[in-house]
Amino acid sequence: MAKKKQSEKDRVIIFDTTLRDGEQSPGATMTVNEKLQVAQQLARLNVDVIEAGFPFASPGDFEAVQLISRHVHGPTIAGLCRTEKADIERAWNAVKDADRNRLHTFIATSPIHMKKKLGKTPKQVVKMAQDAVARCRRFTDNVEFSCEDATRSELDFLCEIVEKAIDAGATTINIPDTVGYAMPQEFIVMLRELISKVPNSNKAIFSTHCHNDLGLAVANSLAAIVSGARQVECTINGLGERAGNASLEEIVMALRTRPDIMKPWTGIVTTEIYRTSRLVARVTGINVQPNKAIVGSNAFAHEAGIHQDGMLKDKRTYEIMDADSIGLSKSNLVLGKHSGRHAFIDKLNEIGYELDSAQINKAFAEFKNLCDKKKAVSDHDIMSIVEDEIMHIPETFKLISVNVMCGGRVKATAMIEMYVGDSKVEEAAIGVGPVDSVYQCIRKITGEDIQLVDFSVKSVTGGIDAIGEVTVRIAGDDKNIFTGKGGSVDIIEASAKAYTTAINKMIFWRENENRREADSGKTPEKKSAKKKKTKKKTKKAGAKAKK
Ligand code: KIV
Ligand code: ZN
């Protein structure tokens, strides 16, 4: 397909909200460092705006937004805030150090939200919106205003509030389909009318933010673009509240694949899509369904004989996009035990990872370990090693060895050796199966009372010596969910690694929460009780270590 000339007026701003709305997905809790890793990858993907979080929501959110603002260069960093003064000030303090920042303030505009949720009249809501935008403008000239639940709002009221928000200084107006209710044909008309009726609409960029409750988030986002929206808010892998948000990769690739009927374009470096999707899946523990468009493992697989025959004759018979265009490397250049450090570094560069020398050393050592177990190490294996390495979760508990006896009439029995800090600890436990016995053992060593919420295994590469990747989701006593992944050619070992990683993450999280509370001088009774509990647990694990 011949490439058409791209004009600036058709550039669609990609506003990524994986770290804010995406993080609101049940169980998608990320540590501050994981959020930073994701933000750095989003910068490589070249998104225009990163909504890094909702700083007023918690000290952890504030810290993540501030860290991202200070360390991620390229994209504009946005902080979400409601219309209240304290909310706006907190968001500003979190984003003020970014090279480019944005305040994103919102209020609900639908009759049901105004009446039932806010208990405000439409007149009061308009005033709150105007005041909030004006307050944001005192800090920055990049202000976005969102009409929450816009698609269930009355058009005349929307026109009024949007006009006043623009007058107050909003530079982006976002029209969200908050509950995923709109139909594309209806959304096209609504947005077109809104833009044409608002007298000062030329002073702002119109945006949309669609949820996927009816599976129409991407279709509605494209419909908004047809009507003149030049910003879309979306997430990697379509993460987000309930059924999720519009998926970034689907919108971007739809525009890229059909320039013949849609002139709008994005500045996304599409070859970073696959890597970004993997990273987000890894840190959130929410795997992508195999048949997910663009990034699912089957998206470029052709099983049926008739398809394979066509593909061999000409790829375009069944493939509308090239797998290379999303960075799905097809290089089969595998490494093995004779590959040296140079070859390993070359491979890292080829698949696009930049590691510092300490990280390279650790990753190389892991690679050599893997070579002892596996003849041919593929790109996917290396991605797994590197993703583990860049997460930097401190290892309070470090696995040394896992042994299990099971099968037939033998009761599954695990024996585990672990470092708890600097001390070596050994434990044994019996379980209903091999994984259960391993998990009982780890619980005994760590002294943590954990509930296993989810457990899944998948093979990272093909073949009998494929790495099995286990993902677990656990809930601690405060009911927060933490994920851990572990890879090994031995699935039981991978299961132990995943569980230990999730526990380390939970402890790291808890320690950070305690530190943030101490820093902010907040020690409510409930929290200090929790702190005592943490101390008691660490003591318990330490006592075991001395045995
Ligand atoms: O879904 C929604 O309306 C939102 C707003 C805060 C933009 O997430
Ligand atoms: Zn949303």
XYZ file of C-alpha atoms and ligand atoms in Angstrom:
556
model
C 0.000 0.000 0.000
C 1.497 3.331 -1.027
C 2.225 5.603 1.922
C 0.251 8.848 1.837
C 1.734 12.160 2.893
C 1.151 12.772 6.594
C 0.068 16.215 7.628
C 0.554 17.610 11.155
C -3.167 18.314 11.529
C -3.812 14.582 11.233
C -1.322 13.550 13.892
C -3.093 11.671 16.684
C -1.628 12.189 20.131
C -1.238 8.887 21.930
C -2.013 9.358 25.617
C -1.091 6.195 27.446
C -2.912 5.532 30.710
C -1.570 2.032 31.460
C -0.036 3.311 34.692
C -3.227 5.017 35.855
C -6.420 3.478 34.437
C -4.538 0.267 33.537
C -3.318 -0.065 37.087
C -6.936 0.098 38.232
C -7.422 -3.398 36.716
C -8.091 -5.772 39.584
C -4.776 -7.278 40.624
C -2.564 -5.121 38.403
C -0.621 -3.651 41.337
C 2.851 -2.538 40.278
C 5.727 -1.469 42.468
C 7.166 2.011 42.018
C 10.203 0.595 40.261
C 8.073 -1.503 37.930
C 6.094 1.610 37.022
C 9.327 3.374 36.207
C 10.418 0.483 33.972
C 7.097 0.570 32.152
C 7.283 4.356 31.744
C 10.788 4.079 30.297
C 9.552 1.513 27.818
C 6.571 3.744 26.930
C 9.092 6.484 26.155
C 10.895 4.080 23.785
C 7.544 3.328 22.202
C 7.341 7.098 21.706
C 3.927 7.719 23.232
C 3.161 11.435 23.430
C 1.722 11.520 26.953
C 2.151 9.135 29.883
C -0.539 9.410 32.518
C 1.687 8.229 35.330
C -0.930 7.985 38.077
C -3.398 9.672 40.367
C -1.077 11.333 42.930
C -3.760 12.129 45.505
C -4.876 8.492 45.638
C -1.985 7.235 47.777
C 1.588 8.066 48.791
C 2.753 5.244 46.493
C 0.984 6.796 43.507
C 2.516 10.166 44.300
C 5.998 8.701 44.556
C 5.659 6.836 41.255
C 4.429 9.920 39.381
C 7.219 12.014 40.852
C 9.882 9.433 40.035
C 8.647 9.090 36.469
C 8.517 12.876 36.081
C 12.133 13.121 37.163
C 13.565 10.219 35.199
C 11.565 9.699 32.036
C 12.362 12.012 29.163
C 10.502 12.519 25.916
C 6.798 12.131 26.609
C 4.713 14.657 28.540
C 3.972 13.332 32.029
C 0.379 13.806 33.187
C -1.049 13.522 36.691
C -4.768 12.957 37.242
C -6.694 15.049 39.775
C -10.292 15.691 40.714
C -11.455 19.304 40.938
C -10.538 19.878 44.606
C -7.696 22.246 45.478
C -5.707 19.669 47.495
C -6.024 17.121 44.695
C -4.735 19.561 42.079
C -1.839 20.728 44.242
C -0.787 17.166 44.972
C -0.850 16.312 41.265
C 1.164 19.401 40.431
C 3.806 18.570 43.059
C 4.145 15.129 41.533
C 4.570 16.257 37.894
C 6.284 19.605 38.300
C 9.804 18.234 37.733
C 8.997 16.646 34.369
C 10.547 18.131 31.214
C 6.964 18.554 30.011
C 4.002 18.138 32.299
C 0.235 18.149 32.159
C -2.513 18.378 34.759
C -5.562 16.297 33.945
C -8.618 17.297 35.936
C -12.045 15.712 35.642
C -15.600 15.813 36.899
C -18.674 13.764 36.021
C -21.212 15.373 33.703
C -23.982 12.779 33.266
C -27.273 13.325 35.143
C -26.883 10.076 37.102
C -23.303 10.807 38.186
C -23.999 14.443 39.080
C -27.077 13.601 41.111
C -26.213 10.275 42.715
C -22.441 10.345 42.975
C -21.597 13.999 43.403
C -24.883 15.296 44.823
C -24.382 18.490 42.802
C -26.517 20.491 40.424
C -25.331 20.960 36.829
C -24.647 24.610 37.628
C -22.386 23.685 40.527
C -20.547 21.158 38.360
C -19.844 23.780 35.689
C -18.438 26.111 38.336
C -16.266 23.349 39.829
C -14.894 22.531 36.377
C -14.109 26.173 35.579
C -12.413 26.752 38.931
C -10.381 23.546 38.648
C -9.145 24.335 35.151
C -8.263 27.882 36.191
C -6.405 26.557 39.239
C -4.470 24.079 37.102
C -3.554 26.895 34.722
C -1.813 28.704 37.573
C 0.704 25.857 37.525
C 0.979 24.870 33.862
C -0.354 25.871 30.467
C -0.947 22.218 29.553
C -4.322 21.397 31.100
C -6.700 18.613 30.155
C -10.311 18.582 31.245
C -12.399 15.378 31.133
C -16.173 15.111 31.319
C -16.527 11.787 33.097
C -19.381 9.650 31.708
C -19.643 12.044 28.747
C -21.450 9.557 26.525
C -24.395 9.450 28.947
C -24.425 13.234 29.355
C -26.830 15.641 27.686
C -25.294 17.196 24.598
C -26.330 20.772 25.411
C -24.862 20.491 28.885
C -21.648 19.014 27.478
C -21.407 21.929 25.032
C -21.790 24.410 27.882
C -19.217 22.852 30.218
C -16.701 22.254 27.422
C -16.968 25.861 26.225
C -16.442 27.167 29.765
C -13.536 24.802 30.418
C -11.825 26.030 27.248
C -12.464 29.623 28.294
C -10.896 28.854 31.660
C -7.764 27.594 29.897
C -8.180 23.878 29.097
C -6.007 22.946 26.127
C -7.296 19.374 25.753
C -10.927 18.340 26.131
C -11.483 14.663 26.774
C -14.831 13.018 26.020
C -14.709 9.615 27.729
C -16.997 6.673 27.230
C -16.507 5.869 30.893
C -18.883 2.915 31.085
C -18.269 1.560 27.575
C -21.823 2.315 26.526
C -21.485 4.156 23.208
C -21.980 2.712 19.735
C -19.484 3.860 17.088
C -22.083 5.370 14.742
C -23.651 7.296 17.618
C -20.264 8.441 18.918
C -19.286 9.790 15.478
C -22.403 11.977 15.403
C -22.143 13.091 19.021
C -18.542 14.198 18.821
C -18.980 15.878 15.463
C -21.934 17.870 16.823
C -20.099 18.761 20.007
C -17.057 20.066 18.137
C -19.185 22.050 15.712
C -21.491 23.535 18.378
C -18.814 24.658 20.853
C -17.821 28.132 19.602
C -14.223 28.005 20.897
C -13.567 24.340 20.004
C -10.691 25.356 17.728
C -8.736 26.418 20.841
C -8.460 22.878 22.219
C -7.547 19.398 21.068
C -10.417 16.945 21.415
C -9.673 13.574 22.909
C -11.424 10.358 23.765
C -11.016 7.671 26.412
C -13.107 4.568 25.789
C -13.805 1.608 28.029
C -14.439 -1.825 26.616
C -17.570 -3.056 28.395
C -19.231 -3.939 25.093
C -15.973 -4.757 23.303
C -16.196 -1.478 21.355
C -13.437 0.616 22.915
C -11.134 0.527 19.895
C -14.019 0.990 17.433
C -15.252 3.985 19.426
C -11.761 5.476 19.611
C -11.456 5.210 15.822
C -14.942 6.708 15.481
C -13.821 9.673 17.597
C -10.799 10.142 15.335
C -13.120 10.156 12.313
C -15.056 12.979 13.987
C -11.967 15.079 14.600
C -10.499 13.861 17.896
C -6.731 14.156 17.732
C -5.886 12.494 21.005
C -6.813 8.988 22.126
C -6.334 7.643 25.610
C -5.466 3.994 25.657
C -3.512 1.284 27.442
C -1.084 -1.463 26.578
C -2.856 -4.820 26.208
C -6.155 -2.981 26.752
C -5.723 -3.070 30.539
C -8.048 -0.967 32.648
C -11.057 -0.822 34.922
C -13.544 -3.665 34.434
C -13.331 -4.831 30.795
C -10.417 -2.477 30.222
C -9.601 0.521 28.065
C -9.020 0.805 24.332
C -5.877 -1.063 23.420
C -3.037 1.164 22.246
C -1.569 -1.432 19.914
C -4.894 -2.042 18.163
C -5.609 1.647 17.537
C -2.081 2.341 16.333
C -1.918 -0.661 14.024
C -5.418 -0.002 12.645
C -4.339 3.484 11.611
C -1.048 2.197 10.243
C -2.650 -0.617 8.269
C -5.478 1.419 6.690
C -4.018 4.764 5.588
C -6.026 4.255 2.413
C -9.188 5.174 4.311
C -7.871 6.999 7.393
C -5.399 9.843 7.109
C -4.704 10.238 10.850
C -1.400 8.786 11.982
C 0.630 8.423 15.155
C 4.289 8.831 16.058
C 4.453 5.415 17.741
C 7.575 3.349 17.075
C 5.576 0.235 16.291
C 8.572 -2.088 16.493
C 8.496 -1.503 20.277
C 4.897 -2.734 20.619
C 5.606 -6.380 21.272
C 8.291 -5.698 23.865
C 6.058 -3.202 25.662
C 3.186 -5.666 25.734
C 5.411 -8.359 27.225
C 6.794 -6.038 29.877
C 3.330 -4.910 30.952
C 2.070 -8.499 31.065
C 5.066 -9.453 33.140
C 4.818 -6.718 35.735
C 1.055 -6.918 36.116
C 0.867 -10.708 35.918
C -2.069 -10.295 33.533
C -1.257 -12.433 30.543
C -2.505 -11.578 27.090
C -5.095 -13.977 25.672
C -3.574 -15.991 22.773
C -6.069 -14.670 20.219
C -5.704 -11.014 21.258
C -5.285 -8.792 18.196
C -1.720 -7.651 17.439
C 0.087 -9.018 20.513
C -1.576 -12.385 21.232
C 0.667 -15.398 20.682
C -1.587 -16.596 17.849
C -1.934 -13.218 16.163
C 0.652 -14.091 13.526
C 0.360 -17.886 13.628
C -1.128 -19.699 10.665
C -2.336 -23.202 11.429
C -4.719 -24.218 8.656
C -3.022 -25.948 5.730
C -4.799 -23.750 3.204
C -3.513 -20.637 4.986
C 0.028 -21.967 5.184
C -0.055 -22.766 1.486
C -1.184 -19.222 0.680
C 1.422 -17.718 3.006
C 4.198 -19.637 1.309
C 3.087 -18.326 -2.081
C 2.685 -14.744 -0.921
C 2.517 -13.578 2.715
C -0.103 -10.965 1.846
C -2.699 -13.659 1.142
C -3.440 -13.931 4.845
C -1.272 -11.365 6.600
C -2.376 -7.732 6.652
C 0.528 -6.668 8.861
C 4.077 -7.789 9.014
C 5.099 -9.379 12.327
C 8.358 -7.406 12.128
C 6.380 -4.160 12.246
C 5.428 -4.790 15.904
C 8.920 -5.970 16.791
C 8.073 -9.652 16.815
C 11.560 -10.734 15.964
C 11.641 -13.781 13.748
C 15.380 -14.070 13.971
C 16.202 -17.676 14.623
C 19.755 -16.943 15.499
C 19.930 -18.826 18.760
C 22.696 -18.723 21.303
C 24.164 -21.674 23.126
C 26.847 -22.681 25.589
C 29.646 -21.720 23.206
C 28.322 -18.178 22.835
C 30.467 -15.654 24.637
C 29.742 -12.354 26.307
C 30.117 -10.457 23.042
C 27.543 -12.547 21.240
C 25.246 -12.165 24.241
C 25.580 -8.368 24.252
C 25.041 -8.271 20.472
C 21.865 -10.276 20.947
C 20.663 -7.916 23.699
C 21.191 -4.987 21.341
C 19.439 -6.781 18.505
C 16.338 -7.384 20.587
C 16.576 -3.844 21.885
C 17.571 -4.011 25.556
C 19.924 -1.485 27.069
C 21.377 -2.779 30.316
C 24.113 -1.320 32.477
C 27.235 -3.401 33.048
C 26.107 -4.815 36.418
C 22.830 -5.929 34.863
C 24.660 -7.452 31.900
C 26.881 -9.423 34.274
C 23.915 -10.854 36.140
C 21.949 -11.554 32.976
C 24.991 -13.218 31.394
C 25.454 -15.455 34.451
C 21.774 -16.469 34.204
C 22.216 -17.104 30.499
C 25.169 -19.418 31.184
C 23.113 -21.278 33.813
C 20.399 -21.757 31.257
C 22.897 -23.027 28.671
C 23.733 -25.863 31.066
C 20.109 -26.928 30.954
C 19.229 -26.090 27.368
C 21.097 -26.470 24.116
C 19.625 -23.596 22.158
C 18.678 -20.354 23.892
C 16.165 -18.301 21.893
C 15.245 -14.612 21.882
C 12.270 -15.362 24.124
C 14.474 -17.084 26.671
C 16.737 -14.043 26.710
C 13.780 -11.694 27.077
C 12.659 -13.696 30.136
C 16.115 -13.447 31.694
C 16.367 -9.714 31.076
C 12.853 -8.940 32.271
C 13.673 -10.723 35.539
C 16.880 -8.745 35.832
C 15.474 -5.261 35.275
C 12.758 -5.553 37.891
C 15.117 -5.027 40.828
C 12.909 -6.532 43.508
C 15.165 -6.992 46.540
C 15.427 -10.662 47.383
C 14.492 -10.994 51.039
C 14.128 -14.694 50.279
C 16.359 -16.307 47.689
C 15.861 -19.851 46.469
C 18.879 -22.116 46.516
C 17.412 -25.493 45.626
C 14.092 -27.252 45.211
C 13.655 -31.016 45.461
C 10.376 -32.860 45.276
C 9.411 -36.518 45.618
C 6.031 -37.404 44.215
C 4.067 -39.741 41.994
C 2.239 -43.035 42.495
C 1.681 -43.778 46.165
C 4.297 -41.314 47.404
C 2.890 -38.302 49.237
C 4.283 -35.234 47.515
C 7.155 -34.025 49.684
C 9.238 -30.944 49.029
C 12.598 -29.993 50.460
C 13.691 -26.447 49.955
C 16.856 -24.564 50.671
C 16.667 -20.791 50.756
C 18.628 -17.781 51.832
C 16.776 -15.610 54.314
C 18.973 -12.563 54.263
C 22.448 -14.070 54.658
C 21.385 -17.246 56.458
C 20.680 -20.559 54.834
C 17.401 -22.213 55.802
C 16.120 -25.719 54.986
C 12.550 -26.918 55.287
C 10.461 -29.884 54.234
C 6.715 -30.152 53.789
C 4.091 -32.556 52.512
C 1.382 -31.356 50.181
C -1.481 -32.652 48.046
C 0.720 -32.378 44.970
C 4.256 -31.273 44.097
C 3.456 -27.568 43.736
C 1.404 -27.538 46.919
C 4.232 -29.188 48.865
C 6.690 -26.589 47.544
C 4.353 -23.745 48.464
C 3.766 -25.159 51.955
C 7.512 -25.279 52.395
C 8.005 -21.683 51.245
C 5.213 -20.500 53.523
C 6.912 -22.231 56.464
C 10.220 -20.539 55.699
C 8.859 -17.058 55.060
C 6.253 -17.120 57.826
C 3.882 -15.359 55.449
C 0.178 -16.074 55.494
C -0.573 -16.054 51.781
C -3.519 -16.988 49.664
C -2.805 -18.254 46.153
C -5.230 -16.381 43.902
C -4.104 -17.609 40.519
C -1.562 -19.996 39.066
C -0.787 -20.504 35.390
C 1.935 -22.161 33.361
C 2.864 -21.547 29.781
C 5.734 -22.600 27.625
C 7.870 -19.682 26.519
C 9.452 -21.456 23.587
C 8.687 -24.637 21.695
C 10.409 -27.989 22.097
C 10.872 -30.506 24.838
C 13.440 -28.317 26.619
C 11.240 -25.212 26.460
C 11.284 -22.828 29.381
C 8.063 -23.142 31.336
C 6.929 -19.801 32.661
C 4.782 -19.843 35.778
C 2.738 -16.812 36.815
C 1.248 -16.656 40.276
C -0.936 -14.073 41.911
C -1.001 -14.036 45.683
C -2.930 -12.053 48.250
C -1.311 -11.109 51.526
C -3.187 -10.425 54.759
C -4.008 -6.874 53.603
C -5.668 -8.402 50.490
C -3.423 -6.550 48.025
C -2.551 -8.742 45.072
C 1.032 -9.363 43.976
C 2.266 -11.224 40.985
C 5.389 -13.216 40.426
C 6.793 -14.951 37.413
C 9.415 -17.631 37.275
C 10.925 -19.452 34.369
C 12.804 -22.727 34.232
C 12.986 -25.877 32.166
C 11.719 -27.526 35.369
C 8.143 -26.424 36.041
C 8.332 -27.119 39.773
C 11.387 -24.909 40.056
C 9.616 -22.240 37.955
C 6.651 -22.480 40.352
C 8.914 -21.995 43.362
C 10.633 -19.025 41.717
C 7.326 -17.380 40.827
C 5.975 -17.788 44.367
C 9.169 -16.487 45.953
C 9.241 -13.493 43.604
C 5.647 -12.628 44.475
C 6.443 -12.848 48.202
C 9.548 -10.673 47.789
C 7.436 -8.158 45.905
C 4.830 -8.156 48.653
C 7.468 -7.561 51.327
C 9.132 -4.814 49.281
C 5.746 -3.169 48.790
C 4.883 -3.410 52.477
C 8.212 -1.932 53.543
C 7.778 0.940 51.106
C 4.249 1.613 52.319
C 5.520 1.703 55.897
C 8.338 4.059 54.928
C 5.966 6.379 53.012
C 3.610 6.495 55.962
C 6.468 7.241 58.307
C 7.692 9.983 55.941
C 4.269 11.559 55.783
C 3.926 11.335 59.560
C 0.712 9.313 59.180
C 0.512 6.412 61.564
C -3.151 5.607 61.992
C -3.876 2.884 64.517
C -4.728 0.313 61.916
C -1.540 0.925 60.003
C 0.693 0.711 63.031
C -0.934 -2.605 63.898
C -0.009 -3.755 60.407
C 3.539 -2.584 60.923
C 3.855 -4.576 64.138
C 2.669 -7.583 62.213
C 5.341 -7.116 59.547
C 8.031 -6.882 62.198
C 6.749 -10.016 63.900
C 6.866 -11.906 60.611
C 10.383 -10.873 59.729
C 11.437 -11.975 63.216
C 9.762 -15.319 62.717
C 11.573 -15.932 59.421
C 14.852 -14.778 60.999
C 14.375 -17.121 63.973
C 13.945 -20.007 61.590
C 17.099 -18.943 59.814
C 19.114 -19.269 63.015
C 17.953 -22.815 63.626
O -13.120 6.509 32.440
C -13.018 7.710 32.723
O -13.927 8.522 32.523
C -11.760 8.154 33.314
C -11.585 9.625 33.486
C -10.903 9.960 34.742
C -10.876 10.175 32.288
O -10.895 7.353 33.588
Zn -11.232 5.423 32.480
